[in-house]
Amino acid sequence: MLRHQKVYVIGGGFAGVESAIQLSKRGFNVTLISNRDFFYIYPLAIWIPTGEKTVEDISLSIPELARRHKFTFRKGNVEAVSGAKKEIVIDGETLHYDYLVVAIGAPKMQTPGIAQNSYSICGEPDEATRLAGEVQKIITKGEGTIAVGFGGNPKDPSAVRGGPAFEILFNLEHLLQKKKLRDKIKLVFFAPMAEPGKRMGEKSMKALIKYFADLGIQEYFGRKIKSFEPDGIVLEDDFKIKSDLTIFVPAGRGNELLMKSDLAQSEAGFVKINGYAQVDNFNHVYAAGDAVDFLGPEWKAKQGHLAEVMAKIIANNMYVQVTGRGKMHGYEDHVNILCVMDTGREASFIFRDDNKAHFMRMPFIGHQMKQLWGHYFRASKMKRFPRIPGM
Ligand SMILES: Cc1cc2nc3c(=O)[nH]c(=O)nc-3n(C[C@H](O)[C@H](O)[C@H](O)COP(=O)(O)OP(=O)(O)OC[C@H]3O[C@@H](n4cnc5c(N)ncnc54)[C@H](O)[C@@H]3O)c2cc1C
């Protein structure tokens, strides 16, 4: 019965790849469609600017994943989605589906000058490679200012991504120390919110601010970003932060492709789903990951580990829906913030849920632990190492 259901998963990131794996495991006839033929593991991109990793080091071949997990892969650009007609359009071709999983992530918020005058590690992988080249130029020159920051989405605060900005900053600081250039290259940090990092809990935020002071990093908080210029960042009151290299992590925004579709969506353009990860107005369409307006507390944040939990829940729920066997599961109880924030020399463990907020420094072993997680993640996805439950 399951083999006769045509299931398409669109998007080859955390949510899409895990959905395809789990649905295939359940016996569905799954095709994953993505415009990249590699799964780019964004959390490991924090080490590209410092030259420790390349795009290849942190990517997995999707055709190889498909072979190992027995699903079909098609490289293609999804151009349109219809819930009512049960159709998607891929590079001009219309395909019919029985069930659909939407997992195409989120494009980034745009500020004037952002594309020309700043670099990010959250967009296309080659941008991170170009950024590594720019960092190298400053190091070779031996002087200058590097500004690192992140922004929000006023229509959806959960689309903010602050953690990686802190990680890039601390890793760069560590690199400059090692190169004995820290006194010659200035580091500054900027964010439009008055208390950046508060989402991770009060304790984490205080620890970060103290870390800034200890490392002599100048901060600019609480002023909106007006534009990115070749020589710096202009804030709302026309105050200019001088910078020779600007690194910025923009918040996510709704995808135009989905905003043009008939799928229910939030004011910010994210797909609206119920507690079972089904799109509000079509129960044969599921959605997961950054593309989603997910339910949960006010401090919630879109994260990769949540995308993977949602993918497992989707596989279970679709199975129950088709066979009538078992019980649907909800994802809301799994909403938390979980992050190992790397600084290059150590890392901190950050966890927040409805009941508690933890911040724990992991001196000596933290950095190695995060690197080890990267190796484990790649090996277990490729079935070269057993999956540890919950990881
Ligand atoms: C630098 C960085 C560090 C991070 N660190 C952590 C961390 O430590 N822990 C954590 O839990 N989370 C972390 N995150 C967040 C995490 O990476 C995201 O939440 C996660 O990638 C979301 O997965 P996704 O599958 O929804 O989207 P994505 O990973 O963005 O994947 C979307 C996929 O869809 C494809 N796609 C998009 N549009 C189309 C289209 N029209 N047609 C076909 N394919 C399309 C893309 O090519 C991509 O393959 C980090 C993010 C970044 C950027």
XYZ file of C-alpha atoms and ligand atoms in Angstrom:
444
model
C 0.000 0.000 0.000
C 2.795 2.423 0.959
C 4.787 1.792 -2.244
C 1.811 3.027 -4.283
C 1.847 6.438 -2.629
C 3.917 8.953 -4.587
C 5.705 11.050 -1.982
C 7.807 14.041 -2.969
C 10.121 15.778 -0.527
C 11.313 19.185 -1.718
C 14.581 20.554 -0.298
C 17.839 18.716 0.416
C 18.832 20.166 3.801
C 18.314 18.931 7.379
C 14.539 18.632 7.079
C 14.387 17.211 3.544
C 17.175 14.640 3.777
C 15.954 13.290 7.134
C 12.342 13.173 5.855
C 13.428 11.173 2.786
C 15.469 8.777 4.953
C 12.683 8.208 7.473
C 9.891 7.901 4.883
C 11.923 5.419 2.867
C 12.546 3.413 6.063
C 8.766 3.277 6.557
C 8.347 1.795 3.069
C 7.157 4.845 1.106
C 8.084 5.460 -2.531
C 10.021 8.699 -1.946
C 11.623 11.139 -4.346
C 13.745 13.954 -2.946
C 14.042 17.020 -5.155
C 16.612 19.692 -4.451
C 18.433 22.357 -6.420
C 21.746 21.259 -4.852
C 22.992 17.703 -5.242
C 24.739 17.927 -1.895
C 23.503 18.278 1.673
C 25.294 21.312 3.070
C 25.684 20.984 6.858
C 25.321 24.645 7.851
C 26.359 24.292 11.537
C 29.845 23.233 10.400
C 30.200 26.315 8.146
C 31.452 28.316 11.168
C 34.928 26.926 10.424
C 35.052 28.003 6.761
C 35.997 31.690 7.368
C 39.003 30.650 9.469
C 40.144 28.217 6.766
C 39.712 25.111 8.951
C 37.065 23.583 6.682
C 36.056 23.778 3.030
C 32.596 23.452 1.465
C 33.484 19.866 0.438
C 34.440 18.979 4.038
C 30.964 19.865 5.289
C 28.818 18.500 2.461
C 27.346 15.070 1.780
C 26.500 13.799 -1.697
C 22.706 13.432 -1.952
C 22.877 10.809 -4.764
C 25.062 8.742 -2.388
C 22.640 9.291 0.524
C 19.792 8.247 -1.791
C 21.624 5.063 -2.758
C 22.359 4.151 0.862
C 18.883 4.931 2.182
C 16.955 3.707 -0.863
C 15.138 6.799 -2.014
C 15.150 8.495 -5.419
C 16.929 11.801 -5.948
C 16.253 14.325 -8.659
C 18.241 17.531 -8.944
C 15.925 20.365 -9.903
C 14.510 23.713 -9.011
C 11.011 23.700 -7.559
C 9.122 26.537 -9.256
C 5.566 26.094 -7.967
C 3.589 24.125 -5.407
C -0.138 23.449 -5.276
C -1.896 21.799 -2.368
C -5.322 21.731 -4.038
C -4.127 20.177 -7.324
C -1.518 17.944 -5.607
C 1.079 19.194 -8.082
C 4.586 20.641 -8.079
C 6.440 22.227 -10.987
C 10.122 21.286 -11.381
C 12.104 23.128 -14.077
C 8.936 23.586 -16.139
C 7.644 20.020 -15.665
C 4.471 19.382 -13.659
C 4.524 16.363 -11.347
C 1.604 14.863 -9.438
C 1.997 13.698 -5.835
C -0.098 11.918 -3.232
C 1.846 13.382 -0.302
C 4.291 16.264 -0.193
C 6.899 17.362 2.349
C 7.938 21.003 2.038
C 11.501 21.485 3.323
C 13.066 24.219 1.207
C 14.476 26.288 4.081
C 14.248 30.077 4.173
C 15.840 32.797 2.035
C 17.442 35.657 3.937
C 16.231 39.164 4.833
C 17.633 41.866 2.567
C 19.085 45.217 3.687
C 20.414 47.802 1.171
C 24.000 46.975 0.173
C 23.999 43.552 1.863
C 24.925 41.535 -1.248
C 27.700 43.902 -2.391
C 29.227 44.849 0.964
C 28.853 41.954 3.387
C 29.517 38.225 3.542
C 27.488 35.488 5.162
C 27.990 31.797 5.903
C 24.235 31.177 5.858
C 23.531 31.529 2.157
C 25.066 29.881 -0.881
C 28.145 27.804 0.036
C 30.491 29.665 -2.368
C 29.871 32.876 -0.396
C 31.503 31.249 2.652
C 34.505 30.314 0.481
C 34.810 33.917 -0.763
C 34.600 35.096 2.840
C 37.521 32.827 3.799
C 39.531 34.554 1.027
C 38.653 38.005 2.413
C 39.710 36.986 5.948
C 43.001 35.749 4.507
C 43.554 39.124 2.763
C 43.189 41.030 6.062
C 45.537 38.591 7.792
C 48.127 39.051 5.025
C 47.767 42.822 5.295
C 48.153 42.541 9.065
C 45.750 45.347 9.973
C 42.134 46.461 9.683
C 38.703 46.068 11.281
C 36.389 43.078 10.969
C 32.746 43.658 11.929
C 30.473 40.706 12.683
C 26.740 40.965 13.267
C 23.306 39.467 12.895
C 19.803 40.761 12.192
C 16.194 39.881 12.968
C 12.882 39.536 11.162
C 10.345 41.799 12.888
C 7.475 39.700 11.521
C 8.904 36.437 12.886
C 11.413 36.681 15.749
C 12.004 32.884 15.584
C 13.741 33.384 12.198
C 16.731 35.086 13.847
C 20.090 33.253 13.819
C 22.491 34.727 16.374
C 24.534 31.690 17.450
C 26.639 31.371 14.276
C 27.526 35.089 14.370
C 28.955 34.666 17.882
C 30.788 31.520 16.778
C 32.415 33.199 13.748
C 33.447 36.153 15.890
C 35.050 34.024 18.626
C 36.735 31.702 16.127
C 38.214 34.702 14.280
C 39.390 36.162 17.575
C 41.122 32.890 18.398
C 42.731 32.736 14.940
C 44.038 36.314 15.260
C 45.474 35.486 18.693
C 47.267 32.482 17.238
C 48.663 34.648 14.414
C 49.707 37.313 16.979
C 47.610 39.888 15.109
C 44.921 40.543 17.690
C 46.349 43.949 18.678
C 46.508 45.022 15.007
C 43.132 43.775 13.779
C 40.110 45.235 15.527
C 36.957 43.169 16.036
C 33.514 44.710 16.494
C 30.077 43.166 16.925
C 26.702 44.651 16.010
C 23.040 43.638 16.281
C 19.813 45.664 16.107
C 18.277 44.145 19.229
C 19.033 45.638 22.642
C 19.775 42.221 24.173
C 21.152 39.919 21.464
C 21.312 36.289 22.503
C 18.528 36.662 25.097
C 16.558 33.931 23.309
C 19.147 31.435 24.583
C 18.349 32.438 28.164
C 19.470 35.178 30.560
C 22.520 33.228 31.772
C 23.838 32.641 28.242
C 23.391 36.275 27.311
C 25.266 37.511 30.389
C 28.086 35.037 29.734
C 28.399 36.260 26.143
C 28.557 39.914 27.144
C 31.275 39.103 29.675
C 33.157 37.177 27.017
C 33.054 40.246 24.749
C 34.570 42.391 27.490
C 37.257 39.785 28.294
C 38.269 39.593 24.634
C 38.183 43.359 24.051
C 35.468 43.217 21.395
C 33.583 46.458 20.899
C 29.823 46.043 20.650
C 27.003 48.073 19.073
C 23.583 46.849 20.205
C 20.043 48.162 19.893
C 20.261 50.256 16.706
C 18.551 49.247 13.465
C 20.778 48.575 10.457
C 20.174 51.023 7.605
C 22.671 49.865 4.992
C 25.908 48.041 4.288
C 28.582 50.191 2.630
C 32.030 49.270 1.205
C 33.698 50.796 4.287
C 31.241 49.890 7.026
C 27.693 49.617 8.329
C 25.281 52.546 8.630
C 22.863 52.382 11.569
C 19.476 54.081 11.926
C 20.769 57.379 13.330
C 23.367 57.527 10.508
C 26.024 56.372 12.920
C 28.662 54.487 10.965
C 30.638 51.478 12.173
C 33.882 51.513 10.189
C 34.794 48.125 8.824
C 37.182 46.654 6.254
C 35.331 43.346 6.201
C 31.693 42.920 7.255
C 30.329 39.489 8.131
C 26.580 39.355 8.637
C 24.065 36.646 9.500
C 20.648 37.822 8.274
C 17.401 36.400 9.653
C 15.273 34.107 7.497
C 12.202 35.278 5.603
C 9.297 33.675 3.757
C 10.033 31.980 0.442
C 8.377 33.753 -2.551
C 7.639 30.407 -4.149
C 5.571 29.339 -1.144
C 4.049 32.780 -0.699
C 2.657 32.465 -4.254
C 1.227 29.010 -3.486
C -2.122 28.055 -1.945
C -0.451 26.718 1.248
C -1.508 28.441 4.476
C 1.120 30.903 5.610
C 1.978 33.335 8.381
C 2.245 37.101 7.961
C 6.012 36.640 7.479
C 5.424 34.085 4.678
C 6.321 30.901 6.556
C 4.140 27.812 6.033
C 1.547 27.401 8.755
C 1.322 23.887 10.181
C -0.589 22.122 12.906
C 0.956 20.168 15.799
C 1.392 17.104 13.529
C 3.434 19.113 10.987
C 0.587 19.069 8.429
C -0.019 22.304 6.542
C -3.077 23.998 8.059
C -5.263 23.825 4.935
C -4.069 20.519 3.356
C -3.498 17.426 5.468
C -1.685 15.631 2.601
C 1.033 18.319 2.688
C 3.567 18.295 5.515
C 6.277 20.877 6.173
C 9.407 21.005 8.337
C 12.474 23.081 9.121
C 13.232 26.718 8.453
C 10.367 27.095 5.921
C 7.803 26.636 8.683
C 5.951 28.919 11.069
C 6.110 26.483 13.921
C 4.097 26.422 17.101
C 5.768 26.933 20.449
C 6.876 29.413 23.097
C 7.840 32.995 22.351
C 11.610 32.237 22.588
C 11.508 29.431 19.993
C 14.118 29.431 17.205
C 14.408 27.608 13.879
C 17.168 25.018 14.272
C 18.544 22.013 12.438
C 17.965 19.534 15.236
C 14.296 20.544 15.406
C 14.043 20.131 11.610
C 15.261 16.545 12.020
C 12.837 15.772 14.860
C 9.997 17.120 12.700
C 11.132 14.914 9.815
C 10.879 11.770 11.978
C 7.469 12.840 13.222
C 6.297 13.461 9.651
C 7.331 9.936 8.606
C 5.381 8.492 11.534
C 2.312 10.653 10.938
C 2.171 10.005 7.190
C 2.412 6.276 7.912
C -0.493 6.502 10.379
C -2.504 8.608 7.938
C -2.069 6.125 5.078
C -2.341 2.827 6.974
C -4.623 3.815 9.853
C -2.189 1.984 12.155
C -0.516 3.567 15.205
C -0.833 7.049 16.649
C 0.060 10.469 15.242
C 2.798 12.317 17.167
C 3.123 16.044 17.826
C 6.364 18.030 17.570
C 5.613 20.832 20.042
C 7.045 19.002 23.063
C 10.382 18.859 21.216
C 10.712 22.614 20.744
C 13.848 23.738 22.571
C 17.078 25.599 21.927
C 20.080 23.313 21.855
C 23.459 24.550 20.789
C 27.138 23.873 21.346
C 28.624 27.312 20.792
C 32.182 27.021 19.605
C 34.845 29.657 20.240
C 37.797 27.941 18.559
C 39.555 27.299 21.871
C 36.604 25.828 23.781
C 32.787 25.695 23.563
C 29.694 26.293 25.671
C 26.676 24.066 25.964
C 23.408 25.995 25.746
C 19.986 24.499 26.350
C 16.612 26.079 26.864
C 13.116 24.660 27.141
C 9.942 25.722 28.941
C 11.261 24.686 32.357
C 14.973 25.442 32.368
C 17.803 27.363 30.712
C 21.358 26.025 30.974
C 24.656 27.582 30.037
C 27.759 25.507 30.689
C 31.293 26.304 29.591
C 33.241 23.302 28.345
C 36.899 24.295 28.548
C 39.517 22.117 26.775
C 37.117 19.518 25.338
C 34.281 21.702 23.953
C 35.878 22.572 20.612
C 36.906 18.947 20.000
C 33.426 17.755 20.978
C 31.766 19.961 18.372
C 34.227 18.762 15.741
C 33.569 15.182 16.775
C 29.836 15.781 16.382
C 30.516 16.876 12.786
C 32.333 13.606 12.030
C 29.618 11.578 13.750
C 26.843 13.408 11.872
C 28.427 12.792 8.465
C 29.344 9.166 9.198
C 25.957 8.232 10.669
C 24.035 9.851 7.809
C 26.101 7.780 5.389
C 25.413 4.644 7.469
C 29.118 4.247 8.210
C 28.426 4.596 11.939
C 25.278 3.649 13.905
C 22.834 6.431 14.772
C 22.781 7.282 18.477
C 19.104 7.785 19.496
C 18.293 11.503 19.848
C 21.416 12.676 17.963
C 26.105 28.932 10.131
C 24.948 28.202 10.741
C 25.125 27.513 11.926
C 24.057 26.808 12.492
N 24.254 26.101 13.647
C 23.267 25.317 14.128
C 23.474 24.488 15.273
O 24.556 24.491 15.883
N 22.443 23.697 15.688
C 21.248 23.662 15.032
O 20.347 22.898 15.426
N 21.003 24.462 13.964
C 21.983 25.277 13.499
N 21.760 26.073 12.402
C 20.415 26.106 11.807
C 20.215 24.961 10.813
O 21.300 24.854 9.930
C 18.923 25.198 10.057
O 17.870 25.307 10.970
C 18.684 24.063 9.081
O 19.648 24.118 8.052
C 17.279 24.104 8.504
O 17.113 22.999 7.691
P 16.138 23.053 6.427
O 16.234 21.718 5.809
O 14.835 23.584 6.822
O 16.797 24.162 5.465
P 18.178 24.136 4.682
O 19.222 23.411 5.430
O 18.425 25.559 4.324
O 17.873 23.324 3.368
C 16.982 23.792 2.379
C 17.251 23.009 1.108
O 16.277 23.337 0.125
C 16.906 23.571 -1.112
N 16.043 24.487 -1.867
C 15.720 25.760 -1.558
N 14.898 26.278 -2.489
C 14.691 25.303 -3.401
C 13.919 25.223 -4.600
N 13.188 26.245 -5.044
N 13.948 24.068 -5.304
C 14.684 23.010 -4.889
N 15.412 23.023 -3.754
C 15.412 24.157 -3.015
C 18.278 24.152 -0.733
O 19.229 23.986 -1.754
C 18.610 23.299 0.485
O 19.177 22.062 0.069
C 22.798 26.813 11.843
C 22.624 27.535 10.658
C 23.677 28.213 10.100
C 23.457 28.968 8.830
